[in-house]
Amino acid sequence: MKPVETRLARLARKGDQRAFAEIVDMYKDKLYHLAFRMTSNRQEAEDVVQETFLRVYKNLDRYDENQKFSTWIYRIATNLCIDRLRKRRAVYSLDAESSDHEGLDGYAMLPSDDRTPESELLLSETQRLIQESIATLPIKYKSVMILRYLQDLSLQEISDVLDMPVTTVKTRVHRGREFLRKKLEHKL
């Protein structure tokens, strides 16, 4: 039995607008969070989500049903984010100098079980610092770290989304964590 997304994609390919609307409902929030974490800009994130769904709709006939639909749609969104970040980097040359920023493991963002107002404040401040640090990562590490720790994709899924070997993904996750650890060691 094919996953729900694959059946919906097949129906949408045949012109069923309700099926495509269900795909949009399933992925709009996930894609927005991914895009926002990568671009750090609400408007750009909304644009990326909209462009992702436009590309999905136009290219439904190219979707390979042997591949996970989520991998395919995340690849489209991630590539659009990377394209925007590259264009932004070219426009704002000062951003290019931020490649030496580093930070901490994404697990530091997980809240503890015993929440107090003080711990909530510390957690939100910690999350803000981590989010700011992730935003300063070089693009090749930023996309991998967001997909791994914030979108909770496996290394294989990231490999599929970014179309790179799993060993490269592992290396970038490791280096991304090192960047974050060094960036945040004096702030936390």
Tab-separated table of C-alpha atoms in Angstrom:
chain	number	residue	atom	x	y	z
A	1	MET	CA	0.000	0.000	0.000
A	2	LYS	CA	1.333	3.395	-0.998
A	3	PRO	CA	1.624	6.198	1.575
A	4	VAL	CA	-1.140	8.797	1.667
A	5	GLU	CA	1.032	11.454	0.025
A	6	THR	CA	1.775	9.195	-2.937
A	7	ARG	CA	-1.928	8.498	-3.491
A	8	LEU	CA	-2.713	12.208	-3.173
A	9	ALA	CA	0.073	13.068	-5.633
A	10	ARG	CA	-1.330	10.534	-8.098
A	11	LEU	CA	-4.828	12.063	-7.763
A	12	ALA	CA	-3.483	15.622	-8.032
A	13	ARG	CA	-1.548	14.598	-11.138
A	14	LYS	CA	-4.911	13.642	-12.679
A	15	GLY	CA	-6.330	17.083	-11.847
A	16	ASP	CA	-7.944	16.480	-8.435
A	17	GLN	CA	-7.669	19.877	-6.756
A	18	ARG	CA	-8.854	18.573	-3.390
A	19	ALA	CA	-5.991	16.077	-3.336
A	20	PHE	CA	-3.481	18.837	-3.982
A	21	ALA	CA	-5.142	20.977	-1.275
A	22	GLU	CA	-4.623	18.083	1.162
A	23	ILE	CA	-0.934	17.951	0.246
A	24	VAL	CA	-0.703	21.685	0.909
A	25	ASP	CA	-2.425	21.253	4.281
A	26	MET	CA	-0.074	18.394	5.221
A	27	TYR	CA	3.116	20.280	4.429
A	28	LYS	CA	2.499	24.041	4.632
A	29	ASP	CA	3.468	24.396	8.301
A	30	LYS	CA	6.424	22.012	8.096
A	31	LEU	CA	7.796	23.774	5.036
A	32	TYR	CA	7.232	27.207	6.570
A	33	HIS	CA	9.201	26.232	9.691
A	34	LEU	CA	12.002	24.807	7.569
A	35	ALA	CA	12.127	27.916	5.360
A	36	PHE	CA	11.916	30.322	8.292
A	37	ARG	CA	14.736	28.590	10.136
A	38	MET	CA	16.893	28.683	7.032
A	39	THR	CA	16.135	32.244	5.911
A	40	SER	CA	15.327	33.867	9.296
A	41	ASN	CA	12.772	35.991	7.470
A	42	ARG	CA	9.003	35.493	7.604
A	43	GLN	CA	8.313	36.991	4.176
A	44	GLU	CA	11.025	34.947	2.496
A	45	ALA	CA	9.791	31.815	4.260
A	46	GLU	CA	6.256	32.426	3.001
A	47	ASP	CA	7.603	33.028	-0.504
A	48	VAL	CA	9.626	29.804	-0.357
A	49	VAL	CA	6.568	27.806	0.718
A	50	GLN	CA	4.472	29.309	-2.051
A	51	GLU	CA	7.184	28.700	-4.653
A	52	THR	CA	7.637	25.137	-3.357
A	53	PHE	CA	3.965	24.332	-3.888
A	54	LEU	CA	4.021	25.953	-7.334
A	55	ARG	CA	6.969	23.770	-8.320
A	56	VAL	CA	5.371	20.668	-6.818
A	57	TYR	CA	2.180	21.329	-8.782
A	58	LYS	CA	4.039	21.976	-12.045
A	59	ASN	CA	6.285	18.950	-11.599
A	60	LEU	CA	3.918	16.336	-10.187
A	61	ASP	CA	4.463	14.271	-13.314
A	62	ARG	CA	8.187	14.124	-12.436
A	63	TYR	CA	7.595	12.787	-8.916
A	64	ASP	CA	8.978	9.255	-8.608
A	65	GLU	CA	6.509	7.215	-6.557
A	66	ASN	CA	9.319	4.903	-5.434
A	67	GLN	CA	10.763	7.804	-3.442
A	68	LYS	CA	9.219	9.287	-0.296
A	69	PHE	CA	7.064	12.300	-1.109
A	70	SER	CA	8.372	14.145	1.948
A	71	THR	CA	11.939	13.773	0.701
A	72	TRP	CA	10.969	15.181	-2.686
A	73	ILE	CA	9.086	18.186	-1.302
A	74	TYR	CA	11.767	18.943	1.327
A	75	ARG	CA	14.410	18.844	-1.414
A	76	ILE	CA	12.497	21.420	-3.424
A	77	ALA	CA	12.022	23.713	-0.412
A	78	THR	CA	15.606	23.332	0.800
A	79	ASN	CA	17.008	24.111	-2.636
A	80	LEU	CA	14.819	27.211	-2.884
A	81	CYS	CA	16.078	28.365	0.535
A	82	ILE	CA	19.690	27.755	-0.442
A	83	ASP	CA	19.157	29.712	-3.676
A	84	ARG	CA	17.732	32.640	-1.702
A	85	LEU	CA	20.585	32.558	0.799
A	86	ARG	CA	23.144	32.543	-2.010
A	87	LYS	CA	21.471	35.508	-3.673
A	88	ARG	CA	21.280	37.319	-0.353
A	89	ARG	CA	24.939	36.647	0.298
A	90	ALA	CA	25.823	38.194	-3.055
A	91	VAL	CA	23.707	41.257	-2.351
A	92	TYR	CA	24.836	41.806	1.226
A	93	SER	CA	28.563	41.308	1.175
A	94	LEU	CA	28.893	41.754	4.947
A	95	ASP	CA	26.980	38.481	5.421
A	96	ALA	CA	29.788	36.636	3.698
A	97	GLU	CA	32.101	37.464	6.600
A	98	SER	CA	29.878	35.642	9.094
A	99	SER	CA	31.184	32.220	8.099
A	100	ASP	CA	33.355	31.966	11.239
A	101	HIS	CA	30.355	31.829	13.628
A	102	GLU	CA	29.930	28.601	15.515
A	103	GLY	CA	27.631	27.003	18.098
A	104	LEU	CA	26.028	24.097	19.970
A	105	ASP	CA	24.114	20.866	19.476
A	106	GLY	CA	20.394	21.220	18.712
A	107	TYR	CA	19.595	19.033	21.674
A	108	ALA	CA	20.306	22.013	23.924
A	109	MET	CA	16.948	23.417	22.781
A	110	LEU	CA	14.954	20.602	24.334
A	111	PRO	CA	13.093	21.748	27.450
A	112	SER	CA	13.424	19.923	30.754
A	113	ASP	CA	10.454	18.246	32.383
A	114	ASP	CA	10.331	20.579	35.387
A	115	ARG	CA	9.341	23.979	34.025
A	116	THR	CA	9.411	27.084	36.169
A	117	PRO	CA	9.100	30.719	35.077
A	118	GLU	CA	12.860	31.057	35.514
A	119	SER	CA	13.603	27.929	33.487
A	120	GLU	CA	11.182	29.117	30.777
A	121	LEU	CA	13.023	32.433	30.544
A	122	LEU	CA	16.396	30.694	30.392
A	123	LEU	CA	15.098	28.253	27.808
A	124	SER	CA	13.706	30.983	25.569
A	125	GLU	CA	16.966	32.938	25.851
A	126	THR	CA	18.964	29.791	25.085
A	127	GLN	CA	16.740	29.002	22.107
A	128	ARG	CA	17.169	32.561	20.841
A	129	LEU	CA	20.964	32.325	21.127
A	130	ILE	CA	21.003	28.959	19.363
A	131	GLN	CA	18.655	30.191	16.628
A	132	GLU	CA	20.849	33.266	16.083
A	133	SER	CA	23.939	31.065	15.952
A	134	ILE	CA	22.350	28.653	13.482
A	135	ALA	CA	21.408	31.635	11.309
A	136	THR	CA	25.091	32.593	11.077
A	137	LEU	CA	26.304	29.168	9.957
A	138	PRO	CA	27.669	28.840	6.432
A	139	ILE	CA	24.875	27.647	4.105
A	140	LYS	CA	26.281	24.133	3.657
A	141	TYR	CA	26.171	23.514	7.429
A	142	LYS	CA	23.020	25.511	8.108
A	143	SER	CA	20.804	23.444	5.817
A	144	VAL	CA	22.101	20.141	7.241
A	145	MET	CA	21.743	21.281	10.873
A	146	ILE	CA	18.196	22.545	10.352
A	147	LEU	CA	17.105	19.380	8.585
A	148	ARG	CA	18.768	17.172	11.220
A	149	TYR	CA	17.904	18.858	14.495
A	150	LEU	CA	14.954	21.122	13.792
A	151	GLN	CA	13.128	19.057	11.156
A	152	ASP	CA	14.273	15.782	12.772
A	153	LEU	CA	15.225	14.060	9.507
A	154	SER	CA	17.519	11.053	9.506
A	155	LEU	CA	20.966	11.243	7.928
A	156	GLN	CA	19.684	9.146	5.009
A	157	GLU	CA	16.690	11.454	4.501
A	158	ILE	CA	18.989	14.493	4.538
A	159	SER	CA	21.207	12.719	2.027
A	160	ASP	CA	18.187	12.214	-0.226
A	161	VAL	CA	16.920	15.793	0.214
A	162	LEU	CA	20.279	17.418	-0.481
A	163	ASP	CA	21.376	14.798	-3.025
A	164	MET	CA	24.727	14.139	-1.363
A	165	PRO	CA	26.375	11.075	0.168
A	166	VAL	CA	25.500	10.177	3.770
A	167	THR	CA	29.189	10.504	4.674
A	168	THR	CA	29.134	14.140	3.535
A	169	VAL	CA	25.995	14.731	5.611
A	170	LYS	CA	27.697	13.203	8.682
A	171	THR	CA	30.746	15.400	8.168
A	172	ARG	CA	28.629	18.543	7.814
A	173	VAL	CA	26.570	17.693	10.896
A	174	HIS	CA	29.772	17.188	12.869
A	175	ARG	CA	31.348	20.420	11.619
A	176	GLY	CA	28.095	22.323	12.119
A	177	ARG	CA	27.947	21.152	15.746
A	178	GLU	CA	31.565	22.220	16.224
A	179	PHE	CA	30.818	25.665	14.792
A	180	LEU	CA	27.833	26.010	17.126
A	181	ARG	CA	29.737	24.687	20.152
A	182	LYS	CA	32.580	27.181	19.682
A	183	LYS	CA	30.173	30.038	19.031
A	184	LEU	CA	28.092	29.364	22.116
A	185	GLU	CA	30.658	28.126	24.640
A	186	HIS	CA	31.144	31.622	26.071
A	187	LYS	CA	27.475	32.615	25.845
A	188	LEU	CA	25.865	29.687	27.662
